[in-house]
Coordinates of C-alpha atoms in Angstrom, one line a residue:
Chain A
M865 CA 0.5 -10.4 -26.4
S866 CA -1.5 -7.1 -25.8
A867 CA -3.1 -7.0 -29.6
S868 CA -4.7 -10.1 -28.9
S869 CA -6.0 -9.6 -25.4
G870 CA -6.6 -6.0 -26.3
A871 CA -9.3 -7.5 -29.3
L872 CA -10.6 -10.1 -26.6
G873 CA -11.3 -7.2 -24.2
T874 CA -13.1 -5.1 -26.7
T875 CA -15.6 -7.6 -27.9
R876 CA -16.1 -8.8 -24.6
A877 CA -16.7 -5.1 -23.8
R878 CA -19.0 -4.6 -26.6
R879 CA -21.9 -6.9 -25.3
R880 CA -22.0 -5.5 -22.0
P881 CA -23.5 -2.1 -21.7
G882 CA -20.7 0.0 -20.6
S883 CA -18.5 -0.7 -23.5
N884 CA -17.4 2.7 -23.8
T885 CA -15.9 2.8 -19.9
A886 CA -14.1 -0.6 -20.6
R887 CA -12.3 1.0 -23.7
T888 CA -12.2 4.6 -22.3
A889 CA -10.2 2.9 -19.0
V890 CA -7.7 1.3 -21.7
I891 CA -7.0 4.6 -23.7
A892 CA -6.7 6.5 -20.5
L893 CA -4.2 4.0 -18.4
A894 CA -2.0 3.7 -21.6
P895 CA -0.2 6.8 -21.7
F896 CA 1.3 5.9 -18.4
V897 CA 1.9 2.0 -19.1
V898 CA 3.5 3.1 -22.4
F899 CA 5.8 5.9 -21.2
C900 CA 6.8 4.0 -18.2
L901 CA 7.6 0.6 -20.8
A902 CA 9.4 3.0 -23.4
L903 CA 11.6 4.8 -20.5
G904 CA 11.7 2.6 -18.0
A905 CA 11.6 -0.9 -19.0
L906 CA 13.6 -0.2 -22.1
P907 CA 16.4 1.4 -20.7
F908 CA 16.3 -1.4 -18.0
A909 CA 16.4 -4.0 -20.8
R910 CA 19.5 -2.6 -22.3
V911 CA 21.2 -2.4 -19.0
V912 CA 20.5 -6.3 -19.2
Q913 CA 22.0 -6.6 -22.4
M914 CA 25.1 -4.4 -21.5
G915 CA 25.3 -6.7 -18.5
L916 CA 25.6 -9.8 -20.4
S917 CA 27.8 -8.5 -23.3
K918 CA 31.2 -7.2 -23.9
V919 CA 30.5 -3.8 -24.8
D920 CA 32.6 -1.6 -27.0
L921 CA 31.9 2.3 -27.8
G922 CA 32.8 2.6 -31.1
A923 CA 32.4 5.4 -33.7
T924 CA 28.9 4.5 -35.0
G925 CA 27.8 3.9 -31.1
F926 CA 27.8 1.1 -28.8
S927 CA 28.3 -2.4 -29.8
F928 CA 27.3 -5.8 -27.7
D929 CA 28.9 -8.9 -27.9
W930 CA 27.2 -11.8 -25.9
I931 CA 29.5 -13.1 -23.4
G932 CA 27.1 -14.5 -20.8
I933 CA 27.5 -14.0 -17.2
G934 CA 31.1 -13.1 -17.2
N935 CA 30.9 -9.5 -16.3
F936 CA 28.8 -10.6 -13.1
Q937 CA 31.5 -12.9 -12.1
A938 CA 34.0 -10.1 -12.6
V939 CA 31.7 -7.9 -10.3
L940 CA 31.5 -10.7 -7.6
A941 CA 35.3 -11.0 -7.7
N942 CA 36.1 -7.6 -7.3
K943 CA 36.7 -5.9 -4.0
D944 CA 35.4 -2.7 -4.9
A945 CA 32.0 -4.0 -5.6
W946 CA 32.0 -5.3 -2.1
E947 CA 33.3 -2.5 -0.3
A948 CA 30.2 -0.3 -2.1
L949 CA 27.7 -2.8 -0.9
G950 CA 29.2 -2.3 2.4
N951 CA 29.4 1.2 2.9
T952 CA 25.9 1.1 1.5
A953 CA 24.8 -1.2 4.4
V954 CA 26.1 0.7 7.0
F955 CA 25.0 4.2 5.5
I956 CA 21.6 2.9 5.2
I957 CA 21.2 1.1 8.7
A958 CA 22.8 4.6 10.4
T959 CA 20.6 6.9 8.6
M960 CA 17.5 4.7 9.0
L961 CA 18.0 4.2 12.6
G962 CA 19.1 7.9 13.3
S963 CA 16.3 9.4 11.4
I964 CA 13.4 7.2 12.5
I965 CA 14.6 7.7 16.2
T966 CA 15.0 11.5 15.6
G967 CA 11.7 11.6 13.7
L968 CA 9.7 10.1 16.3
V969 CA 11.4 12.1 19.1
L970 CA 10.3 15.3 17.0
A971 CA 6.6 14.0 16.3
L972 CA 6.0 13.1 20.1
L973 CA 7.5 17.0 20.8
V974 CA 5.3 18.6 18.2
N975 CA 2.5 16.6 19.4
R976 CA 2.5 18.1 22.7
A977 CA 3.7 21.6 21.6
V978 CA 1.4 24.7 22.0
L979 CA 3.2 28.0 21.4
M980 CA 5.9 26.4 19.1
L981 CA 3.2 23.9 17.1
P982 CA 2.3 26.7 14.1
V983 CA 6.1 27.2 13.7
A984 CA 7.8 23.9 13.9
R985 CA 5.2 22.4 11.8
N986 CA 6.3 24.5 9.1
V987 CA 9.8 24.7 9.7
L988 CA 10.7 21.2 10.1
I989 CA 10.0 19.9 6.8
W990 CA 12.3 22.8 5.3
P991 CA 15.5 20.5 5.0
A992 CA 13.4 18.2 2.7
V993 CA 12.5 20.2 0.2
I994 CA 16.1 21.7 -0.3
A995 CA 18.1 19.9 -3.3
P996 CA 20.8 17.4 -2.0
V997 CA 23.4 19.1 -4.1
V998 CA 22.6 22.4 -2.2
V999 CA 23.0 20.5 1.3
S1000 CA 26.1 19.1 0.4
L1001 CA 27.3 22.9 -0.3
I1002 CA 25.7 23.8 3.2
W1003 CA 27.5 21.3 5.0
L1004 CA 30.4 21.9 2.9
L1005 CA 30.4 25.6 4.6
I1006 CA 30.0 24.1 7.8
L1007 CA 32.6 21.3 8.0
S1008 CA 35.5 22.7 5.5
P1009 CA 38.7 22.9 7.5
T1010 CA 39.7 26.0 6.0
A1011 CA 36.7 28.2 5.8
G1012 CA 33.9 26.2 7.6
G1013 CA 31.7 27.8 10.2
L1014 CA 32.1 25.0 12.7
N1015 CA 36.0 25.3 13.2
K1016 CA 35.4 29.2 13.2
V1017 CA 33.7 28.2 16.2
L1018 CA 35.9 25.7 17.5
E1019 CA 39.0 28.1 17.3
N1020 CA 37.3 30.7 18.9
L1021 CA 36.3 28.4 22.0
G1022 CA 40.2 27.7 22.0
L1023 CA 39.6 24.0 20.7
P1024 CA 41.7 22.5 17.3
G1025 CA 39.8 22.3 14.4
Q1026 CA 38.3 19.5 12.9
T1027 CA 39.1 17.5 9.5
W1028 CA 36.4 15.0 9.6
L1029 CA 35.5 15.0 5.7
N1030 CA 39.8 13.8 5.4
S1031 CA 39.7 10.9 7.4
G1032 CA 37.6 7.3 6.5
H1033 CA 35.0 7.4 9.3
G1034 CA 35.3 10.9 9.9
A1035 CA 33.4 11.4 6.2
M1036 CA 31.1 8.5 6.3
L1037 CA 30.1 10.0 9.9
S1038 CA 29.5 13.7 8.1
L1039 CA 27.5 12.2 5.7
I1040 CA 25.3 9.9 8.2
A1041 CA 24.6 13.6 10.0
L1042 CA 24.0 15.3 7.1
D1043 CA 21.7 12.5 5.6
I1044 CA 19.7 12.2 9.0
W1045 CA 19.5 16.3 8.9
H1046 CA 18.4 16.3 5.4
W1047 CA 15.4 13.6 5.7
T1048 CA 14.4 13.2 9.4
P1049 CA 11.4 15.8 8.1
V1050 CA 9.7 13.1 6.1
V1051 CA 10.1 10.5 8.8
F1052 CA 8.5 13.0 11.4
L1053 CA 5.5 13.9 9.0
F1054 CA 4.9 10.0 8.4
I1055 CA 5.0 9.3 12.5
Y1056 CA 3.4 12.8 13.1
T1057 CA 0.4 12.0 10.8
A1058 CA 0.0 8.7 12.4
L1059 CA 0.1 10.3 15.6
Q1060 CA -2.4 12.5 15.3
S1061 CA -4.8 9.6 14.1
I1062 CA -4.6 8.0 17.5
S1063 CA -7.9 8.9 19.5
E1064 CA -7.2 10.7 22.5
E1065 CA -10.1 8.8 24.4
L1066 CA -7.9 6.3 24.4
L1067 CA -5.0 7.8 25.9
E1068 CA -7.4 9.1 28.3
A1069 CA -8.8 5.5 29.1
A1070 CA -5.0 4.4 29.9
R1071 CA -4.4 7.3 32.0
M1072 CA -7.9 6.8 34.0
D1073 CA -6.7 3.2 34.6
G1074 CA -3.7 4.5 36.3
A1075 CA -0.9 4.1 33.6
S1076 CA 2.1 6.3 33.8
E1077 CA 3.1 8.7 30.6
G1078 CA 6.0 6.1 29.9
Q1079 CA 4.0 3.0 30.0
I1080 CA 1.3 4.6 27.8
L1081 CA 4.1 5.6 25.5
R1082 CA 5.5 2.1 25.8
R1083 CA 2.0 -0.1 25.5
V1084 CA -0.1 1.8 23.4
T1085 CA 1.4 4.9 21.4
L1086 CA 4.5 2.9 20.0
P1087 CA 2.6 0.0 19.3
L1088 CA -0.1 1.9 17.3
L1089 CA 3.0 3.9 15.3
A1090 CA 4.4 0.5 14.4
P1091 CA 3.0 0.4 10.9
A1092 CA 3.5 3.9 10.3
I1093 CA 7.5 3.4 11.8
G1094 CA 7.8 0.3 9.4
A1095 CA 6.6 2.0 6.5
V1096 CA 8.9 4.8 6.7
A1097 CA 11.6 2.8 7.1
V1098 CA 11.1 0.8 3.9
V1099 CA 11.2 4.4 2.4
R1100 CA 14.4 5.2 4.1
V1101 CA 15.8 2.2 2.6
V1102 CA 14.9 2.5 -0.6
M1103 CA 15.9 6.5 -0.5
G1104 CA 19.6 5.0 1.0
V1105 CA 20.1 2.4 -2.1
K1106 CA 19.5 5.4 -4.2
V1107 CA 21.7 8.3 -2.3
F1108 CA 24.3 9.5 -4.6
D1109 CA 24.9 13.7 -4.9
E1110 CA 26.3 14.1 -1.5
M1111 CA 29.2 11.4 -1.6
Y1112 CA 29.7 13.0 -5.0
L1113 CA 30.1 16.3 -3.8
L1114 CA 31.4 16.0 -0.4
T1115 CA 33.8 13.2 -0.6
S1116 CA 33.9 12.0 -4.1
G1117 CA 33.3 8.5 -2.5
G1118 CA 36.6 9.1 -0.6
P1119 CA 38.8 9.2 1.1
N1120 CA 40.3 5.8 -0.4
G1121 CA 36.6 4.8 -1.1
A1122 CA 35.4 4.9 2.4
T1123 CA 32.1 6.6 1.1
T1124 CA 31.7 5.1 -2.2
L1125 CA 28.2 3.6 -1.9
V1126 CA 26.8 1.5 -5.0
S1127 CA 25.4 4.3 -7.1
Q1128 CA 28.9 6.2 -7.1
R1129 CA 30.6 2.5 -7.8
I1130 CA 27.9 2.2 -10.9
Q1131 CA 28.4 6.0 -12.1
L1132 CA 32.4 5.6 -11.6
W1133 CA 32.7 2.3 -13.7
F1134 CA 30.3 3.8 -16.7
F1135 CA 31.6 7.2 -16.9
Q1136 CA 35.1 7.1 -15.5
D1137 CA 36.4 3.5 -16.4
L1138 CA 34.1 2.9 -19.2
N1139 CA 33.6 -0.5 -18.0
Y1140 CA 30.0 -0.8 -19.4
G1141 CA 29.7 -4.2 -18.9
E1142 CA 30.5 -4.5 -15.1
A1143 CA 28.4 -1.2 -14.4
A1144 CA 25.2 -2.9 -15.8
A1145 CA 26.1 -6.2 -14.3
F1146 CA 26.2 -4.1 -10.7
S1147 CA 23.5 -2.4 -11.5
I1148 CA 21.4 -5.4 -12.0
L1149 CA 22.7 -7.1 -8.8
V1150 CA 21.7 -3.8 -6.9
V1151 CA 18.4 -3.9 -8.4
A1152 CA 17.7 -7.6 -7.4
I1153 CA 19.2 -7.1 -3.8
T1154 CA 16.9 -4.2 -3.3
I1155 CA 13.8 -6.1 -4.3
A1156 CA 15.2 -9.4 -2.4
I1157 CA 15.3 -7.3 0.7
L1158 CA 11.8 -5.5 0.4
L1159 CA 10.2 -8.9 -0.3
L1160 CA 11.6 -10.3 2.8
A1161 CA 10.6 -7.1 4.9
L1162 CA 7.0 -7.8 3.3
F1163 CA 6.9 -11.0 4.0
T1164 CA 8.1 -10.2 7.8
R1165 CA 5.2 -7.9 8.1
S1166 CA 2.7 -9.9 7.1
R1167 CA 3.8 -12.9 9.3
M1168 CA 3.8 -10.5 12.2
A1169 CA 0.3 -9.0 11.2
G1170 CA -0.8 -13.0 10.9
R1171 CA 0.7 -13.5 14.3
S1172 CA -1.5 -10.4 16.4
Chain B
M1482 CA -6.9 17.1 15.4
S1483 CA -6.8 15.4 18.9
S1484 CA -6.9 18.2 20.8
T1485 CA -10.3 18.2 22.0
L1486 CA -10.4 16.4 25.0
K1487 CA -7.0 17.3 26.9
S1488 CA -6.8 21.0 28.0
R1489 CA -4.0 22.4 26.0
R1490 CA -1.5 23.8 28.7
P1491 CA 2.1 24.8 27.2
N1492 CA 4.9 22.2 28.8
I1493 CA 7.6 24.7 29.1
I1494 CA 10.5 21.9 28.6
V1495 CA 8.7 20.9 25.3
E1496 CA 8.7 24.3 24.3
I1497 CA 12.3 25.0 25.0
L1498 CA 13.4 21.5 23.3
L1499 CA 11.3 22.6 20.1
V1500 CA 13.3 26.0 20.1
A1501 CA 16.7 24.2 20.1
V1502 CA 15.3 21.9 17.3
L1503 CA 14.2 24.8 15.2
I1504 CA 17.7 26.5 15.5
A1505 CA 19.4 23.3 14.6
V1506 CA 17.4 23.0 11.4
T1507 CA 17.5 26.5 10.6
A1508 CA 21.1 27.5 11.6
P1509 CA 22.9 25.7 8.6
I1510 CA 20.4 27.4 5.8
A1511 CA 21.1 30.8 8.1
W1512 CA 24.7 30.1 7.9
A1513 CA 25.0 29.6 4.2
T1514 CA 22.8 32.5 3.5
L1515 CA 24.5 34.7 5.6
L1516 CA 28.0 33.9 3.8
A1517 CA 26.1 34.4 0.4
F1518 CA 26.2 38.3 1.2
L1519 CA 29.7 38.4 2.7
P1520 CA 32.8 39.3 0.6
N1521 CA 35.8 36.5 0.9
R1522 CA 38.2 38.2 3.3
A1523 CA 35.2 38.3 5.9
I1524 CA 34.7 34.5 5.7
V1525 CA 38.2 33.3 6.1
S1526 CA 39.0 35.9 9.0
S1527 CA 38.9 34.4 12.4
K1528 CA 37.0 37.3 13.5
W1529 CA 33.5 37.8 13.1
E1530 CA 32.8 40.6 11.1
F1531 CA 30.1 41.1 8.7
P1532 CA 30.0 43.5 5.9
F1533 CA 26.9 43.2 3.9
W1534 CA 27.9 42.6 0.0
V1535 CA 26.0 41.4 -3.0
G1536 CA 29.0 41.0 -5.1
N1537 CA 29.1 37.4 -5.0
Y1538 CA 26.1 37.3 -7.0
T1539 CA 26.9 39.4 -9.6
D1540 CA 30.3 37.5 -10.0
I1541 CA 28.2 34.1 -10.5
F1542 CA 25.9 35.5 -13.1
S1543 CA 28.5 37.4 -14.6
G1544 CA 29.5 34.7 -17.4
G1545 CA 25.9 34.1 -18.1
T1546 CA 26.1 30.1 -17.6
L1547 CA 24.3 30.2 -14.6
F1548 CA 21.5 32.0 -15.8
L1549 CA 20.9 30.0 -18.9
Q1550 CA 21.4 27.1 -16.4
L1551 CA 18.5 28.3 -14.1
L1552 CA 16.2 28.7 -17.3
N1553 CA 17.0 25.2 -18.3
S1554 CA 15.8 24.1 -14.6
V1555 CA 12.7 26.4 -15.3
G1556 CA 12.3 24.5 -18.4
I1557 CA 12.8 21.1 -16.8
V1558 CA 10.3 21.9 -14.0
V1559 CA 7.4 23.3 -16.1
G1560 CA 7.7 20.7 -18.7
T1561 CA 7.9 17.7 -16.2
V1562 CA 5.0 18.9 -14.1
F1563 CA 2.8 19.1 -17.1
L1564 CA 3.5 15.9 -18.3
C1565 CA 3.2 14.4 -15.0
L1566 CA -0.3 16.3 -14.3
A1567 CA -1.6 15.4 -17.7
I1568 CA -0.9 11.6 -17.6
G1569 CA -0.8 11.2 -13.8
S1570 CA -4.7 12.7 -13.8
V1571 CA -5.8 10.7 -16.5
S1572 CA -4.4 7.4 -16.1
G1573 CA -5.0 8.1 -12.5
Y1574 CA -8.4 8.4 -12.9
S1575 CA -8.5 5.2 -15.1
L1576 CA -7.1 3.3 -12.0
A1577 CA -9.7 5.1 -9.7
K1578 CA -12.7 5.0 -11.3
L1579 CA -13.1 3.3 -14.9
A1580 CA -12.1 -0.2 -13.3
P1581 CA -9.7 -1.0 -16.2
P1582 CA -9.0 -4.8 -17.7
N1583 CA -6.5 -6.7 -15.6
W1584 CA -4.2 -7.1 -18.6
V1585 CA -3.4 -3.5 -18.3
R1586 CA -4.2 -2.6 -14.8
L1587 CA -1.8 -5.0 -13.4
P1588 CA 1.3 -4.0 -15.7
A1589 CA 0.2 -0.7 -14.8
L1590 CA 0.2 -1.3 -11.0
A1591 CA 3.6 -3.3 -11.3
L1592 CA 5.5 -0.5 -13.3
A1593 CA 4.3 2.1 -10.5
G1594 CA 5.5 -0.3 -7.8
V1595 CA 8.8 -1.3 -9.1
I1596 CA 9.9 2.0 -10.9
P1597 CA 10.1 3.9 -7.4
L1598 CA 12.4 0.9 -6.3
I1599 CA 15.1 1.2 -9.0
P1600 CA 18.3 3.0 -8.1
P1601 CA 18.4 5.7 -11.2
A1602 CA 22.0 5.4 -11.1
T1603 CA 21.1 1.7 -12.3
L1604 CA 19.4 3.0 -15.3
V1605 CA 22.0 5.9 -16.2
P1606 CA 23.5 3.6 -18.8
G1607 CA 20.2 2.4 -20.7
L1608 CA 18.6 5.9 -20.7
Y1609 CA 22.2 7.5 -21.9
V1610 CA 21.7 5.0 -24.8
L1611 CA 18.2 5.7 -25.4
L1612 CA 18.4 9.5 -25.2
D1613 CA 21.4 9.4 -27.6
T1614 CA 19.3 7.1 -30.2
M1615 CA 16.5 9.8 -29.6
G1616 CA 18.9 12.4 -30.4
L1617 CA 17.8 14.2 -27.0
L1618 CA 20.8 13.5 -25.0
G1619 CA 22.2 16.8 -23.5
T1620 CA 18.7 18.7 -24.2
V1621 CA 15.7 19.9 -21.8
P1622 CA 12.9 18.0 -23.5
G1623 CA 15.4 14.8 -22.8
L1624 CA 15.5 15.4 -19.2
V1625 CA 12.3 16.4 -19.2
L1626 CA 11.0 12.6 -20.2
V1627 CA 13.3 11.2 -17.7
N1628 CA 12.3 13.2 -14.9
S1629 CA 8.9 12.2 -15.2
L1630 CA 9.8 8.6 -15.7
F1631 CA 10.9 8.9 -12.0
N1632 CA 8.1 11.0 -10.9
L1633 CA 4.8 9.4 -13.1
P1634 CA 4.5 6.3 -10.4
F1635 CA 4.2 8.6 -7.5
A1636 CA 1.8 11.3 -9.7
V1637 CA -0.5 8.6 -11.2
L1638 CA -1.0 6.8 -7.7
L1639 CA -1.4 10.1 -6.1
M1640 CA -3.9 11.1 -8.5
S1641 CA -5.8 8.1 -8.2
S1642 CA -6.0 8.0 -4.6
Y1643 CA -7.8 11.8 -4.5
F1644 CA -10.3 10.3 -7.4
S1645 CA -11.2 7.4 -5.4
S1646 CA -12.3 10.0 -2.6
L1647 CA -14.7 11.2 -4.9
P1648 CA -18.2 9.4 -4.9
N1649 CA -19.0 7.3 -7.7
E1650 CA -22.5 8.9 -8.0
L1651 CA -21.1 11.6 -9.2
R1652 CA -19.8 10.5 -12.5
E1653 CA -22.9 8.0 -13.0
A1654 CA -25.1 11.1 -12.3
A1655 CA -23.1 13.0 -14.8
L1656 CA -23.1 10.0 -17.5
V1657 CA -27.1 9.5 -16.9
D1658 CA -27.4 12.9 -18.2
G1659 CA -25.8 12.2 -21.1
A1660 CA -22.2 13.7 -20.7
H1661 CA -19.7 11.8 -22.8
E1662 CA -17.1 9.8 -20.3
M1663 CA -14.3 12.6 -21.5
R1664 CA -16.6 15.4 -20.5
T1665 CA -17.4 14.4 -17.3
F1666 CA -13.6 13.8 -16.5
W1667 CA -12.9 17.3 -17.6
L1668 CA -15.8 19.3 -16.3
I1669 CA -17.3 17.4 -12.9
M1670 CA -14.4 15.2 -11.8
L1671 CA -11.0 17.1 -12.8
P1672 CA -12.1 20.1 -10.9
L1673 CA -12.7 18.3 -7.6
V1674 CA -9.4 17.3 -7.5
R1675 CA -7.8 20.6 -7.6
P1676 CA -6.0 19.7 -4.0
G1677 CA -4.7 16.5 -5.7
L1678 CA -3.2 18.5 -8.4
A1679 CA -1.7 21.4 -6.2
A1680 CA -0.4 18.0 -3.9
T1681 CA 1.2 16.3 -6.7
G1682 CA 2.1 19.5 -9.2
V1683 CA 4.3 21.1 -6.0
F1684 CA 5.8 17.6 -5.1
V1685 CA 6.7 16.8 -8.6
G1686 CA 8.4 20.0 -9.1
I1687 CA 10.6 20.0 -6.2
M1688 CA 11.7 16.6 -7.2
A1689 CA 12.4 18.0 -11.0
W1690 CA 14.2 21.1 -9.8
N1691 CA 16.3 19.3 -7.1
E1692 CA 17.1 16.8 -9.8
F1693 CA 21.0 16.1 -10.0
L1694 CA 22.3 12.7 -11.3
M1695 CA 20.4 12.7 -14.7
G1696 CA 21.2 16.1 -15.3
L1697 CA 25.0 15.5 -14.4
T1698 CA 25.0 12.2 -16.9
L1699 CA 22.7 13.0 -19.6
T1700 CA 24.1 16.6 -20.4
S1701 CA 27.8 17.7 -21.3
G1702 CA 27.6 20.3 -18.4
G1703 CA 27.7 24.1 -19.1
E1704 CA 24.9 25.4 -21.0
T1705 CA 23.0 22.6 -21.0
A1706 CA 22.8 21.4 -17.7
P1707 CA 20.4 22.2 -15.1
I1708 CA 21.3 24.6 -12.0
T1709 CA 22.0 21.7 -9.5
V1710 CA 24.8 20.7 -12.0
G1711 CA 25.9 24.3 -12.4
I1712 CA 26.2 24.6 -8.3
A1713 CA 28.1 21.1 -8.2
G1714 CA 30.5 22.9 -10.7
F1715 CA 31.1 25.6 -8.5
L1716 CA 31.9 23.2 -5.8
Q1717 CA 34.8 21.3 -8.1
Q1718 CA 36.2 24.6 -9.2
Y1719 CA 39.0 25.9 -6.9
A1720 CA 39.0 29.6 -8.2
V1721 CA 35.5 30.0 -6.5
T1722 CA 35.2 31.6 -3.3
W1723 CA 32.9 30.3 -0.5
G1724 CA 30.6 33.1 -1.0
Q1725 CA 30.0 32.7 -4.3
L1726 CA 29.5 28.8 -3.4
A1727 CA 26.8 30.1 -0.9
A1728 CA 25.3 32.5 -3.1
A1729 CA 24.6 29.9 -5.9
G1730 CA 23.5 27.6 -3.2
T1731 CA 20.8 30.2 -2.2
I1732 CA 19.4 30.6 -5.6
A1733 CA 18.8 27.1 -5.7
A1734 CA 17.5 26.5 -2.0
I1735 CA 15.7 29.7 -1.2
P1736 CA 12.8 29.2 -4.2
M1737 CA 12.1 26.2 -2.6
I1738 CA 11.7 27.3 0.7
L1739 CA 9.7 29.8 0.2
L1740 CA 7.3 27.1 -1.2
A1741 CA 7.8 25.2 2.0
V1742 CA 6.3 28.2 3.9
F1743 CA 3.4 29.2 1.4
A1744 CA 2.5 26.0 0.1
N1745 CA 3.1 23.8 3.1
R1746 CA -0.2 21.9 3.1
H1747 CA 0.4 20.7 -0.7
I1748 CA 4.2 20.0 0.4
V1749 CA 3.1 17.5 3.7
A1750 CA 0.1 16.0 1.4
G1751 CA 2.7 15.0 -1.0
L1752 CA 5.2 13.9 1.2
T1753 CA 3.0 11.8 3.3
A1754 CA 1.2 10.4 0.8
G1755 CA 2.9 7.1 1.1
S1756 CA 2.0 6.7 4.7
V1757 CA -2.0 6.3 3.6
K1758 CA -1.1 3.1 1.5
G1759 CA 1.7 1.9 3.8

C-alpha cells in the first residue's frame, strides 16, 4: 500500500516546485511511524493473534493454534475478569473526582496566594515526579500496621492502631488516597494554567455589577474552567486504566482480589497462570472499552459545545 | 499573569490553608527521608528518638546489585531521552512545518493518538514475544526501545507544537538563501526550540526513570533490572529493614525532586502540554 502511494506522492511532487520539501517531509516523519508500527502495532497484532489462539509455550518458543473467539467467551464467563473491571471502575471514578476536586481547590487557593505563591508553585508538583514504586513505598512506611508512622502517632495519642491494608475496603480506600496524593499535582497544573488565562477585567466587571465572590466562582470562573477540567478528567481516566505499580506493591491485588485492577489481572494471567490466551483476550477487551468510553466523552463534549 | 488590576494583599486564611497543604504534600516524603537515616531499633520503637545513621545506605549497596540497577536506569534514561529527542524533533518538525502528504500524516497522528490510550500491561504479551525474537529481552537497549514507544507520541506532539510557534518566514528565508532543508532544520530551527527540547527531555527522562512494569516483566530481575524493580524487590523481602527500604526509596526519589526544584519550568511545561490541545 505505502509503496504505490509513495510512488504517486513523488511523481506528483516532482512536477511542483518544492518537491524536495514533500520528500523531506515523508523522510522526516517516517522514523516515528516506522518505530510505532514496529514496537506498537506489531506487538498489538501479536496480542490479537494470542487472543484468538490456543497459545502454548514450548521449547522452541510460542506456538499458536487458531480457536476463534473461545478465549473471549472464557474471559466473559470468568468472574475474576468482572471483578477486575468493577474494581477499576470504582478506582477510576473515585480518584478522578477526588483529584479534580482537590486540584480545583488548590488552583483557586494558589491563584489567591501572595506570600506562599513561589513556594507553593514549586512544591505542589513534587509528588508527580516521584516513581509510583517509591510512592507506594513511602505510603507503606506510613500505613504499615507494624512499623508505619501513622500507627506510631495513633499509639502516642492513646488510640488503637489501624490495619487498613488488611481489609478489602480499607485497602481500596488507601490506594485511592495514595493515588489522589500522587496525581493531584497534574490536575492542579491543568486547572491553574486555565485559571491564569481568565482575564482579570472580566472578573472585575462582574464585581462592579455587584456579583458576590461565590456567584463569580459559579457563574464565571467554573464555566470558563470547564474545558480544562474536562481535558484533565480524560487524562485521569486513562491514568486509572493504566495503574499497576501501586497495587502490585502495596496490596498484591488483595486482600482476596479486592484491589485487583485490569492491569494486575492481565499480568497475573500472563505471568502467574501462564494463561496467555485469556490474558490477551482481556487486553483487547480493555483497550476496546477504553476507546469506547473516550469516544463517548468526545461525542458528549462536541454535542454540549454544539448546544451552547 | 493576571495580577495586574487587583491589588495583591495577602489573604491570611488562604496563606494558612496553603501552608497546611504543603505540609500534607511534603510530610510523607520527609518521613521516608527521616527513616532512611535511622537504625531499625529507633524505627520500631514506640518512642520518638532520632539517632542519625547512614548504615542503611551502606547496607543496601553492599551486594553490588543495586548499584548495577542504578546504572541500568541511567542507561535507560539516557537512551530513551536521546531516541525521543532525535525522532521527536525530526518528525515533530515534519508535522509542524513541512506539510507531509496525508498518506503518512494521518497514520502518524492516529498512532500518536492511540498509543497513549493503550494500557502498557495489555502490550506486555506482545512486547515479550517481540523482544524475545530480537534477542533483547532483559537488556538495557530492549528497555530503551519499549520506553521510547510509550514516550514518543508525547515527544513528537510536544516538539511539533514548539516548532509550530516559530514563524514560517524564518524557514522560507533560509531556503531562499540557498540552505538545504536539513541545514535549515539543524542550524536555524532546532536551536530556536531549545525550551521545547528541555521540556520534552526532562519529561521523558522522568517517565523512563520511574517506569516499573516493563522493567519487571521484560527482565529477569536482579542485575538486568532497573532501579524501580530493585526497590520493589526490597519491598518483597522479609529480611529487609524499614530503614533500608526508606533508603532505597530516597535514591530513586531525591534526584527527581531536585529536578522538580531546579527544572520546575520545564516539568510544568511538559505536564501541562496536553491542556493546550485539550
